[in-house]
C-alpha positions as a printed Julia matrix, in Angstrom:
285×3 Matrix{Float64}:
   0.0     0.0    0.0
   1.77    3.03   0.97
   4.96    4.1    1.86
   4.4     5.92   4.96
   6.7     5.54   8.02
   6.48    2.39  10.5
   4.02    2.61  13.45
   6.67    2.18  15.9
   9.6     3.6   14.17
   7.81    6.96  13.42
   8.83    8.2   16.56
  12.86    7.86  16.72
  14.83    8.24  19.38
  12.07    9.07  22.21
  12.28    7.19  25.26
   9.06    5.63  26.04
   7.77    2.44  27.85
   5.01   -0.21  26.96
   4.36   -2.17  30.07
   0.72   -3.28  31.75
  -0.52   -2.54  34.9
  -3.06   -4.02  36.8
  -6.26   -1.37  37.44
  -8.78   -3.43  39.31
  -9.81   -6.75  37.21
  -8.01   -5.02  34.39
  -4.66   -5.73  32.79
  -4.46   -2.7   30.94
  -1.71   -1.88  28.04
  -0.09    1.21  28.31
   1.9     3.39  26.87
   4.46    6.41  28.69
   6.56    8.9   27.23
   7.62   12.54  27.76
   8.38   14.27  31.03
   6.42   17.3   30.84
   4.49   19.45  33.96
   1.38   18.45  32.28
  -0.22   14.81  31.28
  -2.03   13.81  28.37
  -4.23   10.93  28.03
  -4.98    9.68  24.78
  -8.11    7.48  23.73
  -8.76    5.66  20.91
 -12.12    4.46  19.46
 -14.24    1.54  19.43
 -12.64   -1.83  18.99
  -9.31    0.36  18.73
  -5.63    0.48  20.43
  -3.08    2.72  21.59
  -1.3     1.89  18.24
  -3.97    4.82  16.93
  -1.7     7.58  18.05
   1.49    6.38  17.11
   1.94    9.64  14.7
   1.12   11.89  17.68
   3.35   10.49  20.47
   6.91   12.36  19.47
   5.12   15.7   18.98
   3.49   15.29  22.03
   6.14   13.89  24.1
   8.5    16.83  23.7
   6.0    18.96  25.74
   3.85   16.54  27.83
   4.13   13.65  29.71
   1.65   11.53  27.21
   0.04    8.11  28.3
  -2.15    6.23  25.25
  -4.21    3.14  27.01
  -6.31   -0.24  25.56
  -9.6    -0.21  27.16
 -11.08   -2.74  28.64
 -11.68   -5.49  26.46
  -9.75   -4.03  24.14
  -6.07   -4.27  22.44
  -4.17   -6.21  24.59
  -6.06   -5.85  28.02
  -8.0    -7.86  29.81
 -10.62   -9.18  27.59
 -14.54   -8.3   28.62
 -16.97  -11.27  29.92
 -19.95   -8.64  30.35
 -21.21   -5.57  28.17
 -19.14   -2.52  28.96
 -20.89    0.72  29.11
 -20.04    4.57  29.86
 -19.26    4.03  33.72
 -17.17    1.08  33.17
 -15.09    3.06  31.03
 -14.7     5.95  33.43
 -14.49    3.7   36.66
 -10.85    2.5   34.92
  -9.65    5.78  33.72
 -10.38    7.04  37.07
  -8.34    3.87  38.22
  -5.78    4.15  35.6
  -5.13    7.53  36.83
  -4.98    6.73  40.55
  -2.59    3.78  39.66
   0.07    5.78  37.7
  -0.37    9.06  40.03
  -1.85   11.19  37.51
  -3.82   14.18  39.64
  -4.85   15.74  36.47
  -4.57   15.32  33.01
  -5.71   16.65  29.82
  -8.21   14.09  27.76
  -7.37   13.19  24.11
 -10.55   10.99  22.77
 -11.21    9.87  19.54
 -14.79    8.53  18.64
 -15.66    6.57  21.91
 -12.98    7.95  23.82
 -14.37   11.2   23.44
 -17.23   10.23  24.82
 -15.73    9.02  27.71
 -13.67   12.2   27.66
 -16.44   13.96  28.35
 -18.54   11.68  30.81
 -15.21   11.57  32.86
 -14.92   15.37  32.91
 -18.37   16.0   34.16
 -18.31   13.11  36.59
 -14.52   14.06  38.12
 -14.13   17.78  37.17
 -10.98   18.34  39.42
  -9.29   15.4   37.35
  -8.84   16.68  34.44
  -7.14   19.62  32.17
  -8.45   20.62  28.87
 -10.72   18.14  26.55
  -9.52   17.63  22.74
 -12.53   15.4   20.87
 -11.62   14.31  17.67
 -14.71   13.01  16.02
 -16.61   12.37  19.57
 -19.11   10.11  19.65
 -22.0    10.08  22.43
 -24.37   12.15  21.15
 -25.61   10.86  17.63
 -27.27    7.82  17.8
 -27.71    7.02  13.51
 -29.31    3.41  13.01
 -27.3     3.33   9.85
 -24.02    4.03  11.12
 -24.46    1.61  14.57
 -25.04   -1.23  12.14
 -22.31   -0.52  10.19
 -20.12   -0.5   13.31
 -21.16   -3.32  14.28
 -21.3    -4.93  11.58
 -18.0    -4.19  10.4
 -16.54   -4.54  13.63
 -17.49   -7.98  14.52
 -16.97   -9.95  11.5
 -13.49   -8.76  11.58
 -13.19  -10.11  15.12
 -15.02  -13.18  14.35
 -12.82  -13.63  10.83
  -9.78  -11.84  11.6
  -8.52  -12.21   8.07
  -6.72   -9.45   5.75
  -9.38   -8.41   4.38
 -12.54   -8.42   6.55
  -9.9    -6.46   9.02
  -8.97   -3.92   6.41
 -12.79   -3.0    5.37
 -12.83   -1.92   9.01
 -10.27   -0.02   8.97
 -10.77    1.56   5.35
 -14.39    2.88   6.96
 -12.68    4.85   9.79
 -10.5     6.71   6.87
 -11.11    9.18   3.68
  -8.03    7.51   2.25
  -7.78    4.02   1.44
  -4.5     4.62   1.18
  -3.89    5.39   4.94
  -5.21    2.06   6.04
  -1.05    0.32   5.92
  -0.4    -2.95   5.83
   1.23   -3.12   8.73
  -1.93   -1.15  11.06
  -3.69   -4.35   9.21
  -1.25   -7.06  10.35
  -1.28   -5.13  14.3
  -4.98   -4.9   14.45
  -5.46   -8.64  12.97
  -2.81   -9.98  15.9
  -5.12   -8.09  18.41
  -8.2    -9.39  17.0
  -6.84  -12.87  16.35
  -6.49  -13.89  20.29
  -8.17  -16.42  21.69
 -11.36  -15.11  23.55
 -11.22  -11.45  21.52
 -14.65  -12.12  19.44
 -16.76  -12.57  22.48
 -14.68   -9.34  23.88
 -15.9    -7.63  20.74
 -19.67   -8.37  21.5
 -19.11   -6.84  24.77
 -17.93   -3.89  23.21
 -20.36   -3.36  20.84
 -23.39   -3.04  23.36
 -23.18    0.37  22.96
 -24.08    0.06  19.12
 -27.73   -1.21  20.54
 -29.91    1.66  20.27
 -31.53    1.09  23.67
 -28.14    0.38  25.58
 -26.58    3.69  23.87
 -29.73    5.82  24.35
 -28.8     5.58  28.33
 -25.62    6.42  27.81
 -25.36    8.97  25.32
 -23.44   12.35  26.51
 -26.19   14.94  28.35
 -26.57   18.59  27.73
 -25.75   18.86  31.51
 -23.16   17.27  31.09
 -21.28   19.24  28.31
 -22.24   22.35  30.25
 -19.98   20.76  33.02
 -17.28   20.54  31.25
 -14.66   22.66  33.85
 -12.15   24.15  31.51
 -12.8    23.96  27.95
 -12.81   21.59  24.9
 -11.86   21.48  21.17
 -13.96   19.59  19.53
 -12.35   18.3   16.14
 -14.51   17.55  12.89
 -13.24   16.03   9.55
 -14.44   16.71   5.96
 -15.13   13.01   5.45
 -16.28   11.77   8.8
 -18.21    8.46   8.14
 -19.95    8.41  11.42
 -21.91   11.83  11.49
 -22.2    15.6   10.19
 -19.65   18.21  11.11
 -22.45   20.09  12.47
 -22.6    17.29  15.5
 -19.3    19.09  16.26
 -20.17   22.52  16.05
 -23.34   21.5   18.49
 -21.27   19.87  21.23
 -18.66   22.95  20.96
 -21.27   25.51  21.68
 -22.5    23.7   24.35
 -19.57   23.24  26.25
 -18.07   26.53  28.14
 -14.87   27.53  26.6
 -15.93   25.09  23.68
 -14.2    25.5   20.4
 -14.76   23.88  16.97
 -11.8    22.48  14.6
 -12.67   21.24  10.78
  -9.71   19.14   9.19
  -9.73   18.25   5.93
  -8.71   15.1    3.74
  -9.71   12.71   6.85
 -12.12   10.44   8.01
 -12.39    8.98  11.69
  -8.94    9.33  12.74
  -7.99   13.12  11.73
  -4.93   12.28  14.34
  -3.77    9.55  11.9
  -4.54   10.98   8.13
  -3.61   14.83   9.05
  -1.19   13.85  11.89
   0.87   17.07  11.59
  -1.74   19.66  11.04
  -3.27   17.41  13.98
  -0.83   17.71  16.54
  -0.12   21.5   15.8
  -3.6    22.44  16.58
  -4.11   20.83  19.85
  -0.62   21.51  20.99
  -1.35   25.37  20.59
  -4.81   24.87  22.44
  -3.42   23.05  25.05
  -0.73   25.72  25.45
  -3.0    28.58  26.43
């Protein structure tokens, strides 16, 4: 496919440290670099990795102390044996947190973990920094698009071959082109273990419209939002309007909206540079 620079070679020369450590029944994959004053969390999306912000890590790093996590039943932690909703997500990154000695960080979320970005901040405002959403989800709830997830999500898990894995990952982008081989062969070694496509039901709960209608992200809860939030749209998001964006800015104190173009799901991926210049000037004010 293309010719782009290795997942874990595009960052040269940074120390860093992929380890797991144990947050409640959870044997959770993480990833540390950077020595900063401040700490940035990042969060991938559903069925995703830490391997999502590989392009974002050295950029970060050189300013921040930056920690990228699996999920629960996610990557390569503990796999899930019941659905996992919103507060099961922010019980562990409050845990994760606690166990590494963060007292505050700023939230990176893409897709779900923006949605757990912002459930966190409103449920533990003294926790956290500034909130960066790239393509949140939480508040749209499109039949079409939850099937589609699903859909596309679990017959990858279920058949973790080349191909059924790289339809998935062609949806999250405008550019076929981004999806790499290698992100294929990563994502397919994740999905391939023994136990993952009963994990991957658990995970997709939240695609049930009666499941995600009690969780989806409150106005109250966007107005709680303690110290502002840029909210990041793409010109080809696959999972809702830019407008979805602009809604969730306004609503949020401090709120500010971001459009980048040429990407899909994962602006932090396609657009990684213009990416990591705009939220390293937000979070620097």
């Amino acid at each position: 496919m293309t010719h782009a620079p290795s997942v874990w070679t595009s960052f040269p020369g940074l120390d860093h440290t992929v380890r797991h450590v144990q947050v409640g029944r959870w044997n959770t994959r993480i990833f540390e670099a950077g020595t900063g004053p401040d700490t940035v969390v990042l969060m991938p999306g559903t069925g995703g990795h830490l391997e999502a912000y590989t392009r974002n890590f050295a950029d970060f790093a050189a300013q921040h102390r930056v920690i990228a996590f699996d999920y629960p039943g996610h990557g390569y932690t503990t796999h899930a044996e019941n659905d996992l909703e919103l507060d099961d997500y922010v019980e562990h990154l409050l845990g994760l947190l606690d166990t590494l000695r963060v007292d505050k960080a700023h939230l990176n979320g893409e897709s779900l973990g923006g949605w757990v970005a912002v459930k966190f901040a409103a449920a533990h405002p003294g926790r956290v920094g500034k909130l960066v959403l790239n393509t949140p989800g939480g508040t749209m709830s499109s039949p079409e698009v939850m099937a589609k997830i699903r859909g596309l999500s679990q017959a990858a898990a279920d058949d973790p071959s080349p191909e059924r894995i790289r339809a998935r990952l062609e949806w999250l982008m405008a550019d076929n082109d981004s999806v790499t081989d290698e992100l294929v062969e990563i994502r397919r070694g994740i999905y391939s273990q023994p136990g993952f496509a009963d994990s991957m039901r658990h995970i997709l709960c939240l695609q049930d419209p009666d499941i995600r209608l009690r969780n989806r992200i409150t106005d109250d809860e966007l107005a709680a939002v303690p110290n502002g939030a840029l909210v990041i749209w793409t010109s080809n998001d696959p999972s809702g309007p830019a407008g979805a964006g602009m809604d969730m800015a306004e609503k949020i104190p401090g709120g500010r909206f971001e459009l980048i173009t040429d990407a899909g799901h994962w602006p932090q991926w396609e657009q990684a540079e213009h990416f990591n210049k705009v939220v390293l000037s937000f979070l620097a004010e």
